[in-house]
Amino acid sequence: MDEEEVRRLRTQIKLLQRRLRRETFPEHGLSRTALQVLAATVRFPGTPQPRHLAEELMMTSSNVAAALRELEAAGHVRRRKDAADARRVLVLATEQGEAVVAGVRNDRDSWLGRAVETLLDPREQRLLLAAGELMQRLAEFEPEPAPALSGSPAAVPAAGTPAASTGGTGTGGRAS
């Protein structure tokens, strides 16, 4: 793909994302940020801390804190101290919060399903499913780090470092 084609694809994906967001937010009475934090709380494996949510959503901790206050006031989440470390706060979605997230997903799925059925013939629907698989693969892509120039200090790990002892790069994956 050339640059123009990539730009056009990115714009098309962005348009669909915006439309999907428009389909649900106003009727639930929550800010967009609060709904994003609530959805992340529901899908997060285990019980997240606010900082986990901020990392997952690439938001500032103050935005997540404000959203959590809004969600807590609405009865969609509750916070509790971590039993293992009382300095940590854990966020739990309530049944009401889980129901809101399920409703949002159903609204989006309903709109998207109606749009697909109305606008696309069976062949186009199959193409769209195949495109969805390709977009998922793209979303999961993690580029390899650029190789260091030979002879540079980064190219030769110091003796005794994890990269030197394992033969790896020592960069690891995404922080969790």
PDB file of C-alpha atoms in Angstrom:
ATOM      1  CA  MET A   1       0.000   0.000   0.000  1.00  0.00           C
ATOM      2  CA  ASP A   2       1.233   3.456  -0.736  1.00  0.00           C
ATOM      3  CA  GLU A   3       0.953   6.388   1.694  1.00  0.00           C
ATOM      4  CA  GLU A   4      -2.269   7.706   0.179  1.00  0.00           C
ATOM      5  CA  GLU A   5      -3.979   4.302   0.438  1.00  0.00           C
ATOM      6  CA  VAL A   6      -2.886   3.917   4.061  1.00  0.00           C
ATOM      7  CA  ARG A   7      -4.192   7.413   4.852  1.00  0.00           C
ATOM      8  CA  ARG A   8      -7.539   6.610   3.175  1.00  0.00           C
ATOM      9  CA  LEU A   9      -7.864   3.328   5.111  1.00  0.00           C
ATOM     10  CA  ARG A  10      -7.055   5.049   8.409  1.00  0.00           C
ATOM     11  CA  THR A  11      -9.688   7.704   7.681  1.00  0.00           C
ATOM     12  CA  GLN A  12     -12.290   5.051   6.842  1.00  0.00           C
ATOM     13  CA  ILE A  13     -11.599   3.146  10.064  1.00  0.00           C
ATOM     14  CA  LYS A  14     -11.797   6.382  12.057  1.00  0.00           C
ATOM     15  CA  LEU A  15     -15.178   7.235  10.485  1.00  0.00           C
ATOM     16  CA  LEU A  16     -16.612   3.857  11.522  1.00  0.00           C
ATOM     17  CA  GLN A  17     -15.209   4.222  15.055  1.00  0.00           C
ATOM     18  CA  ARG A  18     -16.833   7.647  15.399  1.00  0.00           C
ATOM     19  CA  ARG A  19     -20.162   6.356  14.140  1.00  0.00           C
ATOM     20  CA  LEU A  20     -20.105   3.422  16.559  1.00  0.00           C
ATOM     21  CA  ARG A  21     -19.389   5.807  19.447  1.00  0.00           C
ATOM     22  CA  ARG A  22     -22.268   8.074  18.394  1.00  0.00           C
ATOM     23  CA  GLU A  23     -24.686   5.157  18.525  1.00  0.00           C
ATOM     24  CA  THR A  24     -24.671   4.755  22.309  1.00  0.00           C
ATOM     25  CA  PHE A  25     -23.247   7.461  24.514  1.00  0.00           C
ATOM     26  CA  PRO A  26     -26.011  10.003  25.140  1.00  0.00           C
ATOM     27  CA  GLU A  27     -28.707   7.629  26.369  1.00  0.00           C
ATOM     28  CA  HIS A  28     -26.637   6.131  29.188  1.00  0.00           C
ATOM     29  CA  GLY A  29     -26.089   9.461  30.941  1.00  0.00           C
ATOM     30  CA  LEU A  30     -22.328   8.989  31.271  1.00  0.00           C
ATOM     31  CA  SER A  31     -19.467  10.952  29.814  1.00  0.00           C
ATOM     32  CA  ARG A  32     -17.532   9.257  27.031  1.00  0.00           C
ATOM     33  CA  THR A  33     -14.498   8.961  29.334  1.00  0.00           C
ATOM     34  CA  ALA A  34     -16.551   7.357  32.101  1.00  0.00           C
ATOM     35  CA  LEU A  35     -18.039   4.839  29.704  1.00  0.00           C
ATOM     36  CA  GLN A  36     -14.572   3.967  28.371  1.00  0.00           C
ATOM     37  CA  VAL A  37     -13.287   3.456  31.929  1.00  0.00           C
ATOM     38  CA  LEU A  38     -16.322   1.348  32.826  1.00  0.00           C
ATOM     39  CA  ALA A  39     -15.901  -0.856  29.743  1.00  0.00           C
ATOM     40  CA  ALA A  40     -12.188  -1.298  30.498  1.00  0.00           C
ATOM     41  CA  THR A  41     -13.024  -2.238  34.104  1.00  0.00           C
ATOM     42  CA  VAL A  42     -15.447  -4.916  32.898  1.00  0.00           C
ATOM     43  CA  ARG A  43     -13.084  -6.431  30.313  1.00  0.00           C
ATOM     44  CA  PHE A  44      -9.899  -6.215  32.421  1.00  0.00           C
ATOM     45  CA  PRO A  45      -8.707  -9.653  33.593  1.00  0.00           C
ATOM     46  CA  GLY A  46      -8.914  -9.745  37.358  1.00  0.00           C
ATOM     47  CA  THR A  47      -9.547  -6.637  39.426  1.00  0.00           C
ATOM     48  CA  PRO A  48      -7.745  -3.590  38.066  1.00  0.00           C
ATOM     49  CA  GLN A  49      -6.188  -0.709  39.903  1.00  0.00           C
ATOM     50  CA  PRO A  50      -6.861   2.785  38.543  1.00  0.00           C
ATOM     51  CA  ARG A  51      -3.331   2.912  37.118  1.00  0.00           C
ATOM     52  CA  HIS A  52      -4.002  -0.286  35.122  1.00  0.00           C
ATOM     53  CA  LEU A  53      -7.051   1.358  33.595  1.00  0.00           C
ATOM     54  CA  ALA A  54      -5.062   4.506  32.785  1.00  0.00           C
ATOM     55  CA  GLU A  55      -2.380   2.417  31.060  1.00  0.00           C
ATOM     56  CA  GLU A  56      -4.914   0.324  29.149  1.00  0.00           C
ATOM     57  CA  LEU A  57      -6.790   3.385  27.920  1.00  0.00           C
ATOM     58  CA  MET A  58      -3.715   5.599  27.520  1.00  0.00           C
ATOM     59  CA  MET A  59      -5.315   8.236  29.745  1.00  0.00           C
ATOM     60  CA  THR A  60      -3.936  10.386  32.495  1.00  0.00           C
ATOM     61  CA  SER A  61      -4.512   9.194  36.037  1.00  0.00           C
ATOM     62  CA  SER A  62      -6.488  12.372  36.782  1.00  0.00           C
ATOM     63  CA  ASN A  63      -8.918  11.640  33.902  1.00  0.00           C
ATOM     64  CA  VAL A  64      -9.396   8.085  35.146  1.00  0.00           C
ATOM     65  CA  ALA A  65      -9.890   9.322  38.724  1.00  0.00           C
ATOM     66  CA  ALA A  66     -12.570  11.799  37.585  1.00  0.00           C
ATOM     67  CA  ALA A  67     -14.318   9.074  35.577  1.00  0.00           C
ATOM     68  CA  LEU A  68     -14.203   6.709  38.548  1.00  0.00           C
ATOM     69  CA  ARG A  69     -15.816   9.364  40.755  1.00  0.00           C
ATOM     70  CA  GLU A  70     -18.588   9.769  38.163  1.00  0.00           C
ATOM     71  CA  LEU A  71     -19.057   6.010  37.880  1.00  0.00           C
ATOM     72  CA  GLU A  72     -19.032   5.488  41.631  1.00  0.00           C
ATOM     73  CA  ALA A  73     -21.629   8.241  42.141  1.00  0.00           C
ATOM     74  CA  ALA A  74     -23.843   6.547  39.531  1.00  0.00           C
ATOM     75  CA  GLY A  75     -23.439   3.148  41.226  1.00  0.00           C
ATOM     76  CA  HIS A  76     -21.580   1.561  38.296  1.00  0.00           C
ATOM     77  CA  VAL A  77     -18.311   0.817  40.113  1.00  0.00           C
ATOM     78  CA  ARG A  78     -17.052   0.544  43.633  1.00  0.00           C
ATOM     79  CA  ARG A  79     -13.556   0.880  44.945  1.00  0.00           C
ATOM     80  CA  ARG A  80     -12.006  -1.115  47.743  1.00  0.00           C
ATOM     81  CA  LYS A  81      -8.614  -1.447  49.354  1.00  0.00           C
ATOM     82  CA  ASP A  82      -6.444  -4.336  48.217  1.00  0.00           C
ATOM     83  CA  ALA A  83      -6.360  -6.969  50.979  1.00  0.00           C
ATOM     84  CA  ALA A  84      -2.702  -7.732  50.197  1.00  0.00           C
ATOM     85  CA  ASP A  85      -1.602  -4.074  50.212  1.00  0.00           C
ATOM     86  CA  ALA A  86      -3.920  -1.489  51.786  1.00  0.00           C
ATOM     87  CA  ARG A  87      -2.148   1.297  49.878  1.00  0.00           C
ATOM     88  CA  ARG A  88      -3.634  -0.034  46.633  1.00  0.00           C
ATOM     89  CA  VAL A  89      -7.177   0.592  45.480  1.00  0.00           C
ATOM     90  CA  LEU A  90      -9.022  -1.941  43.330  1.00  0.00           C
ATOM     91  CA  VAL A  91     -11.906  -1.098  41.015  1.00  0.00           C
ATOM     92  CA  LEU A  92     -14.887  -3.424  40.665  1.00  0.00           C
ATOM     93  CA  ALA A  93     -17.806  -3.016  38.278  1.00  0.00           C
ATOM     94  CA  THR A  94     -21.195  -3.457  39.930  1.00  0.00           C
ATOM     95  CA  GLU A  95     -23.971  -5.519  38.348  1.00  0.00           C
ATOM     96  CA  GLN A  96     -25.503  -2.223  37.248  1.00  0.00           C
ATOM     97  CA  GLY A  97     -22.211  -1.191  35.613  1.00  0.00           C
ATOM     98  CA  GLU A  98     -21.880  -4.530  33.839  1.00  0.00           C
ATOM     99  CA  ALA A  99     -25.449  -4.129  32.561  1.00  0.00           C
ATOM    100  CA  VAL A 100     -24.611  -0.683  31.142  1.00  0.00           C
ATOM    101  CA  VAL A 101     -21.586  -2.092  29.279  1.00  0.00           C
ATOM    102  CA  ALA A 102     -23.679  -4.989  27.943  1.00  0.00           C
ATOM    103  CA  GLY A 103     -26.345  -2.509  26.803  1.00  0.00           C
ATOM    104  CA  VAL A 104     -23.791  -0.356  25.008  1.00  0.00           C
ATOM    105  CA  ARG A 105     -22.382  -3.400  23.232  1.00  0.00           C
ATOM    106  CA  ASN A 106     -25.869  -4.542  22.252  1.00  0.00           C
ATOM    107  CA  ASP A 107     -26.710  -1.060  20.913  1.00  0.00           C
ATOM    108  CA  ARG A 108     -23.557  -0.975  18.823  1.00  0.00           C
ATOM    109  CA  ASP A 109     -24.011  -4.531  17.599  1.00  0.00           C
ATOM    110  CA  SER A 110     -27.640  -3.827  16.725  1.00  0.00           C
ATOM    111  CA  TRP A 111     -26.788  -0.705  14.708  1.00  0.00           C
ATOM    112  CA  LEU A 112     -23.868  -2.408  12.975  1.00  0.00           C
ATOM    113  CA  GLY A 113     -25.925  -5.516  12.210  1.00  0.00           C
ATOM    114  CA  ARG A 114     -28.736  -3.423  10.728  1.00  0.00           C
ATOM    115  CA  ALA A 115     -26.268  -1.401   8.650  1.00  0.00           C
ATOM    116  CA  VAL A 116     -24.534  -4.536   7.337  1.00  0.00           C
ATOM    117  CA  GLU A 117     -27.831  -6.255   6.484  1.00  0.00           C
ATOM    118  CA  THR A 118     -29.218  -3.148   4.788  1.00  0.00           C
ATOM    119  CA  LEU A 119     -26.179  -1.986   2.846  1.00  0.00           C
ATOM    120  CA  LEU A 120     -24.164  -5.102   2.013  1.00  0.00           C
ATOM    121  CA  ASP A 121     -25.035  -8.086  -0.144  1.00  0.00           C
ATOM    122  CA  PRO A 122     -23.923 -11.586   1.017  1.00  0.00           C
ATOM    123  CA  ARG A 123     -20.619 -11.409  -0.907  1.00  0.00           C
ATOM    124  CA  GLU A 124     -19.811  -8.018   0.649  1.00  0.00           C
ATOM    125  CA  GLN A 125     -20.714  -9.361   4.104  1.00  0.00           C
ATOM    126  CA  ARG A 126     -18.195 -12.193   3.644  1.00  0.00           C
ATOM    127  CA  LEU A 127     -15.580  -9.659   2.493  1.00  0.00           C
ATOM    128  CA  LEU A 128     -16.301  -7.545   5.565  1.00  0.00           C
ATOM    129  CA  LEU A 129     -15.787 -10.541   7.868  1.00  0.00           C
ATOM    130  CA  ALA A 130     -12.483 -11.285   6.129  1.00  0.00           C
ATOM    131  CA  ALA A 131     -11.491  -7.621   6.483  1.00  0.00           C
ATOM    132  CA  GLY A 132     -12.334  -7.831  10.185  1.00  0.00           C
ATOM    133  CA  GLU A 133      -9.897 -10.726  10.565  1.00  0.00           C
ATOM    134  CA  LEU A 134      -7.220  -8.693   8.802  1.00  0.00           C
ATOM    135  CA  MET A 135      -7.882  -5.653  10.997  1.00  0.00           C
ATOM    136  CA  GLN A 136      -7.559  -7.836  14.101  1.00  0.00           C
ATOM    137  CA  ARG A 137      -4.173  -9.065  12.866  1.00  0.00           C
ATOM    138  CA  LEU A 138      -3.112  -5.465  12.284  1.00  0.00           C
ATOM    139  CA  ALA A 139      -4.269  -4.491  15.785  1.00  0.00           C
ATOM    140  CA  GLU A 140      -2.131  -7.274  17.258  1.00  0.00           C
ATOM    141  CA  PHE A 141       1.014  -6.296  15.313  1.00  0.00           C
ATOM    142  CA  GLU A 142       4.037  -5.445  17.456  1.00  0.00           C
ATOM    143  CA  PRO A 143       7.012  -4.361  15.339  1.00  0.00           C
ATOM    144  CA  GLU A 144      10.410  -5.796  16.131  1.00  0.00           C
ATOM    145  CA  PRO A 145      12.826  -3.272  17.624  1.00  0.00           C
ATOM    146  CA  ALA A 146      15.192  -1.797  15.057  1.00  0.00           C
ATOM    147  CA  PRO A 147      18.545  -3.580  15.124  1.00  0.00           C
ATOM    148  CA  ALA A 148      21.362  -1.598  16.705  1.00  0.00           C
ATOM    149  CA  LEU A 149      24.267  -0.554  14.537  1.00  0.00           C
ATOM    150  CA  SER A 150      27.171  -2.989  14.811  1.00  0.00           C
ATOM    151  CA  GLY A 151      29.900  -1.757  17.099  1.00  0.00           C
ATOM    152  CA  SER A 152      27.570   0.549  19.035  1.00  0.00           C
ATOM    153  CA  PRO A 153      27.303  -0.016  22.793  1.00  0.00           C
ATOM    154  CA  ALA A 154      23.659  -1.140  22.445  1.00  0.00           C
ATOM    155  CA  ALA A 155      24.639  -3.867  19.984  1.00  0.00           C
ATOM    156  CA  VAL A 156      26.918  -5.667  22.427  1.00  0.00           C
ATOM    157  CA  PRO A 157      25.346  -6.439  25.834  1.00  0.00           C
ATOM    158  CA  ALA A 158      27.593  -6.203  28.838  1.00  0.00           C
ATOM    159  CA  ALA A 159      28.645  -9.508  30.388  1.00  0.00           C
ATOM    160  CA  GLY A 160      26.258 -10.660  33.077  1.00  0.00           C
ATOM    161  CA  THR A 161      23.217  -8.746  31.744  1.00  0.00           C
ATOM    162  CA  PRO A 162      20.047 -10.689  30.956  1.00  0.00           C
ATOM    163  CA  ALA A 163      20.506 -10.048  27.223  1.00  0.00           C
ATOM    164  CA  ALA A 164      24.077 -11.350  27.350  1.00  0.00           C
ATOM    165  CA  SER A 165      23.137 -14.489  29.264  1.00  0.00           C
ATOM    166  CA  THR A 166      20.006 -15.385  27.311  1.00  0.00           C
ATOM    167  CA  GLY A 167      20.962 -14.197  23.871  1.00  0.00           C
ATOM    168  CA  GLY A 168      17.881 -11.934  23.836  1.00  0.00           C
ATOM    169  CA  THR A 169      17.620  -8.233  23.389  1.00  0.00           C
ATOM    170  CA  GLY A 170      16.739  -7.491  26.993  1.00  0.00           C
ATOM    171  CA  THR A 171      13.898  -5.232  25.854  1.00  0.00           C
ATOM    172  CA  GLY A 172      11.027  -7.544  26.711  1.00  0.00           C
ATOM    173  CA  GLY A 173       7.448  -6.935  25.681  1.00  0.00           C
ATOM    174  CA  ARG A 174       4.897  -4.338  26.636  1.00  0.00           C
ATOM    175  CA  ALA A 175       4.927  -3.382  30.295  1.00  0.00           C
ATOM    176  CA  SER A 176       1.941  -4.651  32.227  1.00  0.00           C
TER     177      SER A 176
END
